[in-house]
Short mmCIF file of C-alpha atoms in Angstrom, two decimals:
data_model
loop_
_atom_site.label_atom_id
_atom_site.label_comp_id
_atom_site.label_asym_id
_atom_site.label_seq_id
_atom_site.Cartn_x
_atom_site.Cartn_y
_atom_site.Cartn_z
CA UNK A 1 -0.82 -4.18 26.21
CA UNK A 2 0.47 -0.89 27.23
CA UNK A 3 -1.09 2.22 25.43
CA UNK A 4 3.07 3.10 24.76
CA UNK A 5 3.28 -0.64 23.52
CA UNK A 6 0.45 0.03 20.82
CA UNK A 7 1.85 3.79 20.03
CA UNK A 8 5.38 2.23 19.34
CA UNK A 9 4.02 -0.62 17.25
CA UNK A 10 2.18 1.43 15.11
CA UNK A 11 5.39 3.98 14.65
CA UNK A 12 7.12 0.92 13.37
CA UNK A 13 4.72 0.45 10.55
CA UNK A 14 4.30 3.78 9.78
CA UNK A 15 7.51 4.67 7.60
CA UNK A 16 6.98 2.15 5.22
CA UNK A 17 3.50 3.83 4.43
CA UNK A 18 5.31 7.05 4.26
CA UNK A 19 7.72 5.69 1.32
CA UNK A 20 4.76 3.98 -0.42
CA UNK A 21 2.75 6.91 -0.23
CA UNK A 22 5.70 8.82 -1.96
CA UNK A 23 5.19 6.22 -4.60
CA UNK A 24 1.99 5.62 -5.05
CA UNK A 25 1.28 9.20 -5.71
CA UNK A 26 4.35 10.32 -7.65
CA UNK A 27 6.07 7.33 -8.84
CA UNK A 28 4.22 7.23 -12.22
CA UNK A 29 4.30 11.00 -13.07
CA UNK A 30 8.27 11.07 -11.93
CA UNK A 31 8.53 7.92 -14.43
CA UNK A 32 6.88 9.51 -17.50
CA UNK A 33 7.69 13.26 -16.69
CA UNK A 34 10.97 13.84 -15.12
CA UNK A 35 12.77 10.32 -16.12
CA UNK A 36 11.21 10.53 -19.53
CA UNK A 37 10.26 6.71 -20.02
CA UNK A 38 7.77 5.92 -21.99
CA UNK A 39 4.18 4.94 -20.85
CA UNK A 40 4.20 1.38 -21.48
CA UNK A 41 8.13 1.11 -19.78
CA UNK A 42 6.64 3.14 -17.06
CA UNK A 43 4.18 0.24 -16.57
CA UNK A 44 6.20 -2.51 -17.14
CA UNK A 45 8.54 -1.21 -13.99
CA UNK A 46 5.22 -0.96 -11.66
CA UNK A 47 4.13 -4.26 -13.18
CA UNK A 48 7.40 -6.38 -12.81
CA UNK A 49 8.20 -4.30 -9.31
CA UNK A 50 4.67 -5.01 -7.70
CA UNK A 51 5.18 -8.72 -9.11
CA UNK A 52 8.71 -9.29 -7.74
CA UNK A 53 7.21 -7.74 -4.23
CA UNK A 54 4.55 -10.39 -4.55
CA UNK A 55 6.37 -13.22 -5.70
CA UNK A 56 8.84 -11.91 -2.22
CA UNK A 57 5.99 -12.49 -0.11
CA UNK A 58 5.65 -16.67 -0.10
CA UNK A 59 9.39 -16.81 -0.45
CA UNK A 60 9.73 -14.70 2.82
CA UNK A 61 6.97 -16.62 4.94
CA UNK A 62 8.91 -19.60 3.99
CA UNK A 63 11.84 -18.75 5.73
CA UNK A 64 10.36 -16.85 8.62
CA UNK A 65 8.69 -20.02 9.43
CA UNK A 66 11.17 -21.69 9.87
CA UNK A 67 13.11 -18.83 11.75
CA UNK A 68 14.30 -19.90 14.97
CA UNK A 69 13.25 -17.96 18.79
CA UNK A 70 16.11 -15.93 19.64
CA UNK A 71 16.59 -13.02 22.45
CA UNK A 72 14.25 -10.41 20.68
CA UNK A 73 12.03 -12.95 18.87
CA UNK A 74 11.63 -14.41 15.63
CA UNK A 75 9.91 -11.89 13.73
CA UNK A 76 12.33 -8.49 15.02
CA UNK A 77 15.81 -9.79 13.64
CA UNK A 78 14.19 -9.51 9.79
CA UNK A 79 12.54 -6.22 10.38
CA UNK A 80 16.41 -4.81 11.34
CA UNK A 81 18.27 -6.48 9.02
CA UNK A 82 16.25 -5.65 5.60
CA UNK A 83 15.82 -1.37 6.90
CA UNK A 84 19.19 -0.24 6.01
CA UNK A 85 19.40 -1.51 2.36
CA UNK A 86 15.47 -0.83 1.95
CA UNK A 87 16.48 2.76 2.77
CA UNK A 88 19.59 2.55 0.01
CA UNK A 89 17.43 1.03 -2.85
CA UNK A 90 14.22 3.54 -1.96
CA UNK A 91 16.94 6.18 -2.86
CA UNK A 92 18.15 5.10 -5.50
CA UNK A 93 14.98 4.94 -6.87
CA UNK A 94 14.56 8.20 -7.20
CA UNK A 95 17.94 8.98 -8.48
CA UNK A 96 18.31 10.38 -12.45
CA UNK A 97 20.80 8.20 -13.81
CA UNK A 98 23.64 10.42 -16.18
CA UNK A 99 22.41 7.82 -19.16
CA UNK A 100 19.73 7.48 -21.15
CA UNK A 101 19.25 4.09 -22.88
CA UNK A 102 19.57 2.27 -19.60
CA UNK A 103 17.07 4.62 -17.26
CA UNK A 104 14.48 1.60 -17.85
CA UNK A 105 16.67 -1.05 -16.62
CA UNK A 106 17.83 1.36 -13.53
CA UNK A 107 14.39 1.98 -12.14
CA UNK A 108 13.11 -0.99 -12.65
CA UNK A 109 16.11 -3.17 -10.68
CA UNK A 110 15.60 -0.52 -8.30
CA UNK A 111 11.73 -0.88 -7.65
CA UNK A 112 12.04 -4.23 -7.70
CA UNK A 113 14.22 -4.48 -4.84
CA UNK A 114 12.55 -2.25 -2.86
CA UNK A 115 9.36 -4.15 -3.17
CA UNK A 116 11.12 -7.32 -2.50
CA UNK A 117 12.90 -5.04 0.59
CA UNK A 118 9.46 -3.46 1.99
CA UNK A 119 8.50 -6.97 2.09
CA UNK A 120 10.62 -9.17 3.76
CA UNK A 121 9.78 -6.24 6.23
CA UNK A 122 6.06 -6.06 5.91
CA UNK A 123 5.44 -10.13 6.87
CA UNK A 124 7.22 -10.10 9.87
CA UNK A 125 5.31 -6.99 10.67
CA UNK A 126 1.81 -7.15 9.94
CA UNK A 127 2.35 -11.10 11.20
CA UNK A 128 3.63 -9.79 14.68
CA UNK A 129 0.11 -8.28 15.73
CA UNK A 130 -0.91 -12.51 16.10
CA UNK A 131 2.51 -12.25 18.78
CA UNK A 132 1.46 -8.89 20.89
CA UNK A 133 -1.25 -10.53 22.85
CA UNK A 134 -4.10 -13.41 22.50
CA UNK A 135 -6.58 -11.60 23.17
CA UNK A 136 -9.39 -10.36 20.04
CA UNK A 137 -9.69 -7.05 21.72
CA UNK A 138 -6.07 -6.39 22.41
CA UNK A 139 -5.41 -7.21 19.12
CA UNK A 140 -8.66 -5.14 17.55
CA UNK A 141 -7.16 -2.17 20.01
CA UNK A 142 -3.61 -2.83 18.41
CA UNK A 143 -4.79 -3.04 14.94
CA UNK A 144 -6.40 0.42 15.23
CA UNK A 145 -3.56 2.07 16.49
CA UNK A 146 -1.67 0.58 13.72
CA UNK A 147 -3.99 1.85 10.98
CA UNK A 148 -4.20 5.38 12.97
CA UNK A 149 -0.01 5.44 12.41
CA UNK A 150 0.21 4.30 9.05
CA UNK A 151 -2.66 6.07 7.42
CA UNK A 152 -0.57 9.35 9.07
CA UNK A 153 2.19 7.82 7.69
CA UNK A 154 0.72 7.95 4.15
CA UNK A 155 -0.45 11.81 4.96
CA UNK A 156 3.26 12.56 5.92
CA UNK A 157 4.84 10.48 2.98
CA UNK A 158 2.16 12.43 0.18
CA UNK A 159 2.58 16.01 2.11
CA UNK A 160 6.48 16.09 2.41
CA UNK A 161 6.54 14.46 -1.24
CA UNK A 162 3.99 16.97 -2.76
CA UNK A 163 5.26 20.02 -0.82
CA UNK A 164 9.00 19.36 -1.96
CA UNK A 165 8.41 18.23 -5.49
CA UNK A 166 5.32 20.83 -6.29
CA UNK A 167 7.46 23.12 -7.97
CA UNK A 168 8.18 20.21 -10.34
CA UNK A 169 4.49 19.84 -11.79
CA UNK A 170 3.45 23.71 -11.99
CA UNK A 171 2.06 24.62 -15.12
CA UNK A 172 4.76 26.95 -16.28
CA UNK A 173 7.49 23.90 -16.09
CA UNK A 174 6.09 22.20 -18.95
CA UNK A 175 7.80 22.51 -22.54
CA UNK A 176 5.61 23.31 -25.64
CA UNK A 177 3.82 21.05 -26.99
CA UNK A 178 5.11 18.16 -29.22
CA UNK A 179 4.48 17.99 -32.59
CA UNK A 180 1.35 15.25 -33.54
CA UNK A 181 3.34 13.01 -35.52
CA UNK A 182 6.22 12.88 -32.62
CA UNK A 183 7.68 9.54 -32.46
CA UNK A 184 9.66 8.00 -29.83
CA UNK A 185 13.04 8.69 -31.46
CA UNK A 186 13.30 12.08 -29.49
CA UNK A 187 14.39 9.59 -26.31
CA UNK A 188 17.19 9.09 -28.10
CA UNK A 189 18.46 12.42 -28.33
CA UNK A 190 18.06 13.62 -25.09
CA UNK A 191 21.33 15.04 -23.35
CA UNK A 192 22.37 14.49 -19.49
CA UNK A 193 20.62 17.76 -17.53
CA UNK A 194 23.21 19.73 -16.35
CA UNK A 195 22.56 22.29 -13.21
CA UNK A 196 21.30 25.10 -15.09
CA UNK A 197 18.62 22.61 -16.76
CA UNK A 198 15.30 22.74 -15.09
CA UNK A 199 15.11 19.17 -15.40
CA UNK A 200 18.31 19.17 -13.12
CA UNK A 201 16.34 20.63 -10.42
CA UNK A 202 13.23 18.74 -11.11
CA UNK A 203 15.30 15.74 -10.42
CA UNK A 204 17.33 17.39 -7.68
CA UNK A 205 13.60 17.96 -5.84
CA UNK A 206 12.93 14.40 -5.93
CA UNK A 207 16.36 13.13 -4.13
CA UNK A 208 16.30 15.76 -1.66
CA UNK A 209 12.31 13.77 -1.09
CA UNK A 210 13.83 10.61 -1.08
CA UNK A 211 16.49 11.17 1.80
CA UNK A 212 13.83 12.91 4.08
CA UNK A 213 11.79 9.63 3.83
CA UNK A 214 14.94 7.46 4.22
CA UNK A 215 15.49 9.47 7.82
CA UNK A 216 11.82 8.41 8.49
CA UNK A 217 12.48 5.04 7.86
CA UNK A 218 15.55 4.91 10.32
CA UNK A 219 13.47 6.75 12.99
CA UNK A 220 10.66 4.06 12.88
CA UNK A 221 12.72 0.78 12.49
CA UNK A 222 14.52 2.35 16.36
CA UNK A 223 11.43 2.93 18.06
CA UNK A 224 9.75 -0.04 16.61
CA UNK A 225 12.45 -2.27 18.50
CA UNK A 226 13.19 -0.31 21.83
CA UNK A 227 8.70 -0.43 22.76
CA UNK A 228 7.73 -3.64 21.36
CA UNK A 229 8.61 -7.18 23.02
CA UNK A 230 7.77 -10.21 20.65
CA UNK A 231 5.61 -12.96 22.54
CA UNK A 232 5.44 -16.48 21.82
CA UNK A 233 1.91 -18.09 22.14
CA UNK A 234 1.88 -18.50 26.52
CA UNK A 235 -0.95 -21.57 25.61
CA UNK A 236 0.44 -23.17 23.18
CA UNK A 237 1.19 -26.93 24.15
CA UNK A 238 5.07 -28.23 23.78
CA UNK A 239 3.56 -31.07 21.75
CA UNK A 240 2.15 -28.77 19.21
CA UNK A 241 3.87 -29.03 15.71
CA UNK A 242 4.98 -26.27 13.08
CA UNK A 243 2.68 -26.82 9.88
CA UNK A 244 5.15 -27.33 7.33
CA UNK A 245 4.73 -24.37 4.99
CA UNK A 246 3.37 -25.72 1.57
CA UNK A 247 1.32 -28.01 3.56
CA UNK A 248 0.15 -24.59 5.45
CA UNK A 249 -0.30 -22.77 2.43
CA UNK A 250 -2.28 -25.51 0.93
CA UNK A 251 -4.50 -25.07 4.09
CA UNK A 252 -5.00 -21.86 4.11
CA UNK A 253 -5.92 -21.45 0.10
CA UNK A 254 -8.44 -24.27 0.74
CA UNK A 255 -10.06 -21.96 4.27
CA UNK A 256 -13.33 -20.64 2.93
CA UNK A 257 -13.44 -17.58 5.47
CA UNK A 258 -9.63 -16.47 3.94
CA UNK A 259 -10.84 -17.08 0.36
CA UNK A 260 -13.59 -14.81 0.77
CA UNK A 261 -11.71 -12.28 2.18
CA UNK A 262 -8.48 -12.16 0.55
CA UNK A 263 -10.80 -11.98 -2.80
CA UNK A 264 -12.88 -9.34 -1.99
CA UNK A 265 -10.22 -6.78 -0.76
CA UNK A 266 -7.56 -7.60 -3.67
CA UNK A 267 -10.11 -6.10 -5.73
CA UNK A 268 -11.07 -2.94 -3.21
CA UNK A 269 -7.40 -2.08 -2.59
CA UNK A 270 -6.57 -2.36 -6.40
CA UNK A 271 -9.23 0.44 -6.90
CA UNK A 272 -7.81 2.18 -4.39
CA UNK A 273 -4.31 1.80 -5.80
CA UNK A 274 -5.41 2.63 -8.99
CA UNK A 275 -7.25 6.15 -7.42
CA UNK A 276 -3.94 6.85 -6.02
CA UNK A 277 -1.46 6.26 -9.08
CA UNK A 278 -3.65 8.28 -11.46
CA UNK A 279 -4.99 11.04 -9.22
CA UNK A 280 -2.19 13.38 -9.57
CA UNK A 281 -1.89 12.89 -13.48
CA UNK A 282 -5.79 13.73 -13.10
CA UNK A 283 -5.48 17.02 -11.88
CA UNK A 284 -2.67 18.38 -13.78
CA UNK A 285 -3.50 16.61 -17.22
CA UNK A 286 -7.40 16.42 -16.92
CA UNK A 287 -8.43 18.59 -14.20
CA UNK A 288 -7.03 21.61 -14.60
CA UNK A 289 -6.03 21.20 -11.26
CA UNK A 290 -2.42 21.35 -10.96
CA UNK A 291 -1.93 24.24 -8.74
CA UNK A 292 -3.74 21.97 -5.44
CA UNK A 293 -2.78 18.85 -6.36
CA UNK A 294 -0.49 18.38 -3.57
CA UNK A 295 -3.59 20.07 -0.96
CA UNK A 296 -6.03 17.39 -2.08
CA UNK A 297 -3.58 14.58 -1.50
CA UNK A 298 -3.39 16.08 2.04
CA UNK A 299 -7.35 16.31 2.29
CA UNK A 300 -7.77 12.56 1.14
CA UNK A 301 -5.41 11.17 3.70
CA UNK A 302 -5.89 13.97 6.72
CA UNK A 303 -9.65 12.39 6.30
CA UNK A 304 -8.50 8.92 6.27
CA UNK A 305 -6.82 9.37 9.17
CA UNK A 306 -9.20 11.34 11.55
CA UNK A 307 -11.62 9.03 10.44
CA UNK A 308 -10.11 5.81 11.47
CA UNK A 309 -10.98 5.61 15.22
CA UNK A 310 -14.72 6.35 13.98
CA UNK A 311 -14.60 3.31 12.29
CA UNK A 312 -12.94 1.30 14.76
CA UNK A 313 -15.78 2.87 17.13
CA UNK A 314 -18.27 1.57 14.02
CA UNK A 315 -17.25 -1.99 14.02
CA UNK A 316 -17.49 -2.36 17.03
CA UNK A 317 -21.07 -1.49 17.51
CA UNK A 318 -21.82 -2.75 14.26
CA UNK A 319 -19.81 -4.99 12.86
CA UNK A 320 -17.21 -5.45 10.59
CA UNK A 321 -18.54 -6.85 8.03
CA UNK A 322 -21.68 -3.80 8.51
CA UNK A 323 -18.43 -1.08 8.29
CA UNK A 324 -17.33 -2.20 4.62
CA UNK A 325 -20.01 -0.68 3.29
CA UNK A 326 -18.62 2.95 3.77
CA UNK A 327 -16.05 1.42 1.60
CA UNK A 328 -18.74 1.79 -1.43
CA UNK A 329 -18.87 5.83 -0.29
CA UNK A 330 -16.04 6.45 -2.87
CA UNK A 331 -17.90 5.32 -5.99
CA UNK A 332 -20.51 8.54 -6.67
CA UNK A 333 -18.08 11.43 -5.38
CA UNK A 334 -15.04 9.51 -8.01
CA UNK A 335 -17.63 9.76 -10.72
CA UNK A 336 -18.43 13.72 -9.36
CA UNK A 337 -15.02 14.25 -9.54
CA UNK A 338 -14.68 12.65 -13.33
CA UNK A 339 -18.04 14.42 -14.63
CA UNK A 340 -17.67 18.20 -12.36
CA UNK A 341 -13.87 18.95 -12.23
CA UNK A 342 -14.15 22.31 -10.27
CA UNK A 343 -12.32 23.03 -7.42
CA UNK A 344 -15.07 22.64 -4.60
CA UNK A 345 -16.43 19.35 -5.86
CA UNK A 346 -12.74 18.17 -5.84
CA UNK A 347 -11.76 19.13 -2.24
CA UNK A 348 -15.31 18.13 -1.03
CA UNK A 349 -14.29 14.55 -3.38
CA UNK A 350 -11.43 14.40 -1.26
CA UNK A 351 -12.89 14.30 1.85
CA UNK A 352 -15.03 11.40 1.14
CA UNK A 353 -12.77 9.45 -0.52
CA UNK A 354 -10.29 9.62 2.30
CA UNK A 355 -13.48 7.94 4.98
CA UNK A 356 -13.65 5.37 1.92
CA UNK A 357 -9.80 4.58 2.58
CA UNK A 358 -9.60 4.74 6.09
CA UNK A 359 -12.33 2.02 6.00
CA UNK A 360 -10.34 -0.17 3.37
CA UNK A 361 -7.44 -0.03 5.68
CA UNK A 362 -8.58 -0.75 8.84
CA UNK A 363 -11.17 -3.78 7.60
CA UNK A 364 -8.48 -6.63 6.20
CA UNK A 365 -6.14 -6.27 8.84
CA UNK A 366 -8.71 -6.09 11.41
CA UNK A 367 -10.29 -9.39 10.05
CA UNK A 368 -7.34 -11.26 8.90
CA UNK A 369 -6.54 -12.35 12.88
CA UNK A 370 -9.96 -13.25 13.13
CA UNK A 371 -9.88 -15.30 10.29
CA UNK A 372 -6.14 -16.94 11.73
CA UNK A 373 -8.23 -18.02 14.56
CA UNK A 374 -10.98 -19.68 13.16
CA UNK A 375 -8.46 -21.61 11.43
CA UNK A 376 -6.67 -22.22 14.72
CA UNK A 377 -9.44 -23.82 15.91
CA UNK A 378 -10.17 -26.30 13.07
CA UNK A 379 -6.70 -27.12 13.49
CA UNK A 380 -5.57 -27.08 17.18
CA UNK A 381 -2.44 -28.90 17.13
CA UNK A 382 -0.33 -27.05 14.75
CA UNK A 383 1.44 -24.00 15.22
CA UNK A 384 3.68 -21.44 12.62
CA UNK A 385 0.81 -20.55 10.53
CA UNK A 386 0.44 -16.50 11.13
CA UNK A 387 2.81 -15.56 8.94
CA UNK A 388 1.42 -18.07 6.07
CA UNK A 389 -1.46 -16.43 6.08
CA UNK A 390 -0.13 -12.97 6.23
CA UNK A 391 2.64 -13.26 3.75
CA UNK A 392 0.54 -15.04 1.43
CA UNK A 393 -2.51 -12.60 1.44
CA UNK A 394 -0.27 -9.35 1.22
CA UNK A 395 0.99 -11.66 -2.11
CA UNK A 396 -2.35 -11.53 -3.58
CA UNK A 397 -2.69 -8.23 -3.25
CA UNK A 398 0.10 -6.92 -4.37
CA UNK A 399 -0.27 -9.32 -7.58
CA UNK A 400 -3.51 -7.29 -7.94
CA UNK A 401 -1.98 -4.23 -7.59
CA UNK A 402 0.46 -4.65 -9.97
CA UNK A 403 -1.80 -6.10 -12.75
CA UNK A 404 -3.93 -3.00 -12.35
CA UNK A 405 -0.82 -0.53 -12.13
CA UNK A 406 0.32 -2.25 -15.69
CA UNK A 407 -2.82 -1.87 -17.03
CA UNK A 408 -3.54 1.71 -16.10
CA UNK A 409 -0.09 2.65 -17.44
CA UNK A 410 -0.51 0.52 -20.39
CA UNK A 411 -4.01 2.72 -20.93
CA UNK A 412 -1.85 5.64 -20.98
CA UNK A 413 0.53 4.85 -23.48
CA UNK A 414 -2.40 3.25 -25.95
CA UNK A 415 -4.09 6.50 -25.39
CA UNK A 416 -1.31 8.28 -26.68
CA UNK A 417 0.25 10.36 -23.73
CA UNK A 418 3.13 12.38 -23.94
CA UNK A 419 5.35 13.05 -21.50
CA UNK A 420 6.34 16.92 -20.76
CA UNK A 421 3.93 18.57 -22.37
CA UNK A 422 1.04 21.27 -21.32
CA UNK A 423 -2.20 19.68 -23.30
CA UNK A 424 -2.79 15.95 -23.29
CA UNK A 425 -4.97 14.90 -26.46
CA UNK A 426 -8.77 14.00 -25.77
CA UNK A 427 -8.12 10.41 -25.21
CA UNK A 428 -5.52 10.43 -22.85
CA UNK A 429 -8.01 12.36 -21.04
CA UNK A 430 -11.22 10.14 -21.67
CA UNK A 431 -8.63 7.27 -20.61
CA UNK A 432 -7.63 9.28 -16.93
CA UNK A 433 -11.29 9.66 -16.46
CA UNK A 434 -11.91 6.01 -16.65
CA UNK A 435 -8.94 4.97 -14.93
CA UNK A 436 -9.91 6.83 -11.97
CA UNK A 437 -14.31 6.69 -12.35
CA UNK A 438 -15.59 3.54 -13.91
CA UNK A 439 -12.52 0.99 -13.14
CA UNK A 440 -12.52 1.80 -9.43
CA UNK A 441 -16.37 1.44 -9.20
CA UNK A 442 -16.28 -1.37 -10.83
CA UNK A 443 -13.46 -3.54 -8.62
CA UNK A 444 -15.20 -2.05 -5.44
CA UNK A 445 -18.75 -3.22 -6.30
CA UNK A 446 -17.37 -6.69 -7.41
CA UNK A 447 -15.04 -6.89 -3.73
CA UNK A 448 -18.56 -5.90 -1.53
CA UNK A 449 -20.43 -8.23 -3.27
CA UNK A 450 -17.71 -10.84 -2.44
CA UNK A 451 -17.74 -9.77 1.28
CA UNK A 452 -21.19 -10.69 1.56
CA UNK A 453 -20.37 -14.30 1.69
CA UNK A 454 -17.83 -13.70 4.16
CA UNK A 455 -18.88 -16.43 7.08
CA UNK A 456 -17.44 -14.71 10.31
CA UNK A 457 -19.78 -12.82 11.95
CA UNK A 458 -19.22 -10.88 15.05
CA UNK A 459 -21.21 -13.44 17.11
CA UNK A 460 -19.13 -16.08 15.50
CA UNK A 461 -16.33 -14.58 16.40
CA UNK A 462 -16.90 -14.59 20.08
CA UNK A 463 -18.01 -18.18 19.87
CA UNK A 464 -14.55 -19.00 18.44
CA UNK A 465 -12.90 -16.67 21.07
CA UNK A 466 -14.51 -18.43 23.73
CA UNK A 467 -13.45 -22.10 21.95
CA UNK A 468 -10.28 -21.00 22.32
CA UNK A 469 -9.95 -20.41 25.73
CA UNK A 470 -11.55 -23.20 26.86
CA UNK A 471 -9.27 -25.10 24.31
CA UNK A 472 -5.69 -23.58 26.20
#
């Protein structure tokens, strides 16, 4: 593979982490402070739209399996069909509806489609690394690039978001404080902004966002297709047979080395989603930290993604199973963070946290092909199964993501947050604290310890690289 190859590859993948960036960040504080939904509606739209991305994700391998070779592949003809009306319905997401009553039903068809969008791109995608070249190293080499792009991407989505929408946030934009025994009748009453509302420009911030990302998007999808050619497998035999795809995913749910795996990092990435969703809420409800919010968004991914070719350096010396534990570096600087909320521990927080993530990344995706090979091996005669594999383990996780998105939001509203205003009660704040210390520990403890029974070591690995060459 060409070094331009890889570079274009990556590019392709990298808009997608720009959007979800965006909304991992912002998503939930645009829901509860500029939309005014309630807490609990806010989680039941990242609930049901993380679930109707997962529930996507099977349906979608289905069908690509079954997709038929044509002049620029199987995988490529998805990826450009689903970007335009991704890019329409990641607008509209963002878009203050002139109603009220229905703002819950808006955002949430909207999310929902996005998700289901992003991933009838995202299989073909993070499948087509199995279709660049045979080769572990290649691949490995690929992978990194890849992570390199997308974890930028992230950094660009969460800088051009933060810059653009920090106005939004500031402490002086918030209205006085509710009264204690508020109820939720004053959604009722609220009138359509009209341009001379702050909450007009509030919204008007977060459009202007959206349509900068949409360009991205575009950008990516075009470069994506002009530097990367789609290979079939050159060794495969004209004998070998598709595995049908319940039969496949069957397979695949009964692999012990994809069990392990998919476990252990549906757990790590929920933490990590969870860090992200609450992190800006943190610092302007809990933190006192509300005029660098956007900067330390910046610091956490600018780490991630110097960092990544040091860890692609790191399991390769070591191992990859040896580089997940500088996933567990996150734990004592989150509960720093939670217990010394000053403004040096929080940018020094930052830094860590963002080597924790670039390891998080990189890992699954750099393990997942060697994990489609062992399983290759055991079953040499059948062919189609990459994007099983892929499309059901990005299922997982997002199932995982929502459930922990839901309940974090859930927290919220049993905590008794209230959107809009300058001083959130103690509990809201005891709940942030948790939702972004002790739950995030916990998951990532529970994921390593899962990882340890993890069967592919590197020196298995190169025993089943070496099978399978002598098997073509």
């Amino acid at each position: 593979l060409s070094i331009c190859s890889k570079i274009c590859y990556a590019i392709g993948g990298a808009p997608h982490q720009v959007a979800g960036s965006a909304a991992a960040f912002f998503l939930q504080i645009y829901l509860l402070d500029i939309a005014h939904i309630t807490p609990f509606q806010a989680s039941l739209v990242l609930f049901i739209g993380k679930t109707s991305g997962a529930v996507t994700d099977p349906v979608a391998g289905f069908f690509i399996s079954k997709s038929k070779w044509t002049k620029i592949g199987r995988l490529m003809p998805w990826m450009l069909a689903c970007t335009p009306f991704t890019v329409l319905s990641y607008f509209l997401m963002w878009y203050l509806p002139p109603f009220v009553s229905g703002r819950v039903a808006w955002y949430l068809t909207f999310y929902c489609l996005f998700q289901a969008l992003t991933t009838l791109f995202q299989v073909p995608y993070s499948a087509l690394t199995m279709f660049l070249s045979t080769d572990q190293k290649e691949r490995d080499s690929a992978t990194a690039y890849r992570m390199t792009l997308e974890v930028l991407g992230t950094l660009l989505g969460a800088a051009l978001q933060g810059q653009i929408v920090a106005s939004a946030h500031v402490s002086h934009n918030c209205t006085m404080n509710l009264p204690v025994n508020t109820t939720d009748s004053w959604h009722d009453t609220l009138s359509i902004p009209d341009p001379s509302d702050p909450m007009f420009h509030k919204a008007k911030l977060y459009m202007i966002a959206a349509g900068v990302i949409g360009g991205v998007f575009l950008l990516g999808i075009v470069i994506l297709f002009l530097g990367v050619k789609e290979k079939d497998d050159p060794y495969a035999l004209s004998s070998d047979r598709a595995i049908p795809f319940c039969k496949g995913l069957g397979l695949t749910l009964k692999h012990g080395p994809y069990v392990k795996l998919t476990a252990s990092f549906l757990l790590i990435s929920t933490a990590v989603q969870l860090e992200q969703s609450n992190f800006v809420l943190f610092c302007t409800q809990a933190a006192n930290l509300q005029d660098h919010f956007q900067y330390l968004v910046v610091t956490i991914l600018l780490s991630a993604a110097v960092s990544i070719p040091f860890w692609q350096k790191f399991l390769q010396l070591f191992g990859k199973k040896c580089a997940a534990c500088g996933i567990s570096w996150m734990i004592p600087f989150a509960v720093m963070l939670v217990t010394i909320p000053n403004l040096t521990v929080a940018y020094f927080v930052a830094f860590v946290s963002g080597l924790s993530i670039a390891a998080s990344l990189l890992l699954p995706w750099s393990m997942l092909p060697d994990v489609v090979d062992n399983f290759r091996l055991q079953n040499p005669h059948g062919k189609g199964h990459e994007t099983i594999f892929y499309s059901s383990y990005v299922f997982f996780t997002k199932i995982s993501a929502g459930i922990g998105l839901g309940i974090s939001a859930a927290g919220l509203e049993f905590s008794g947050y209230k959107p809009g205003i300058c001083r959130q009660s103690s509990d809201v704040i005891l709940a942030l604290k948790i939702l972004i210390g002790a739950v995030p520990a916990v998951l990532i403890l529970v994921g390593l310890f899962i990882l340890v029974f993890y069967p592919i070591t590197e020196e298995s690995r190169k025993e089943t690289k070496f099978a399978l060459e002598v098997l073509r």
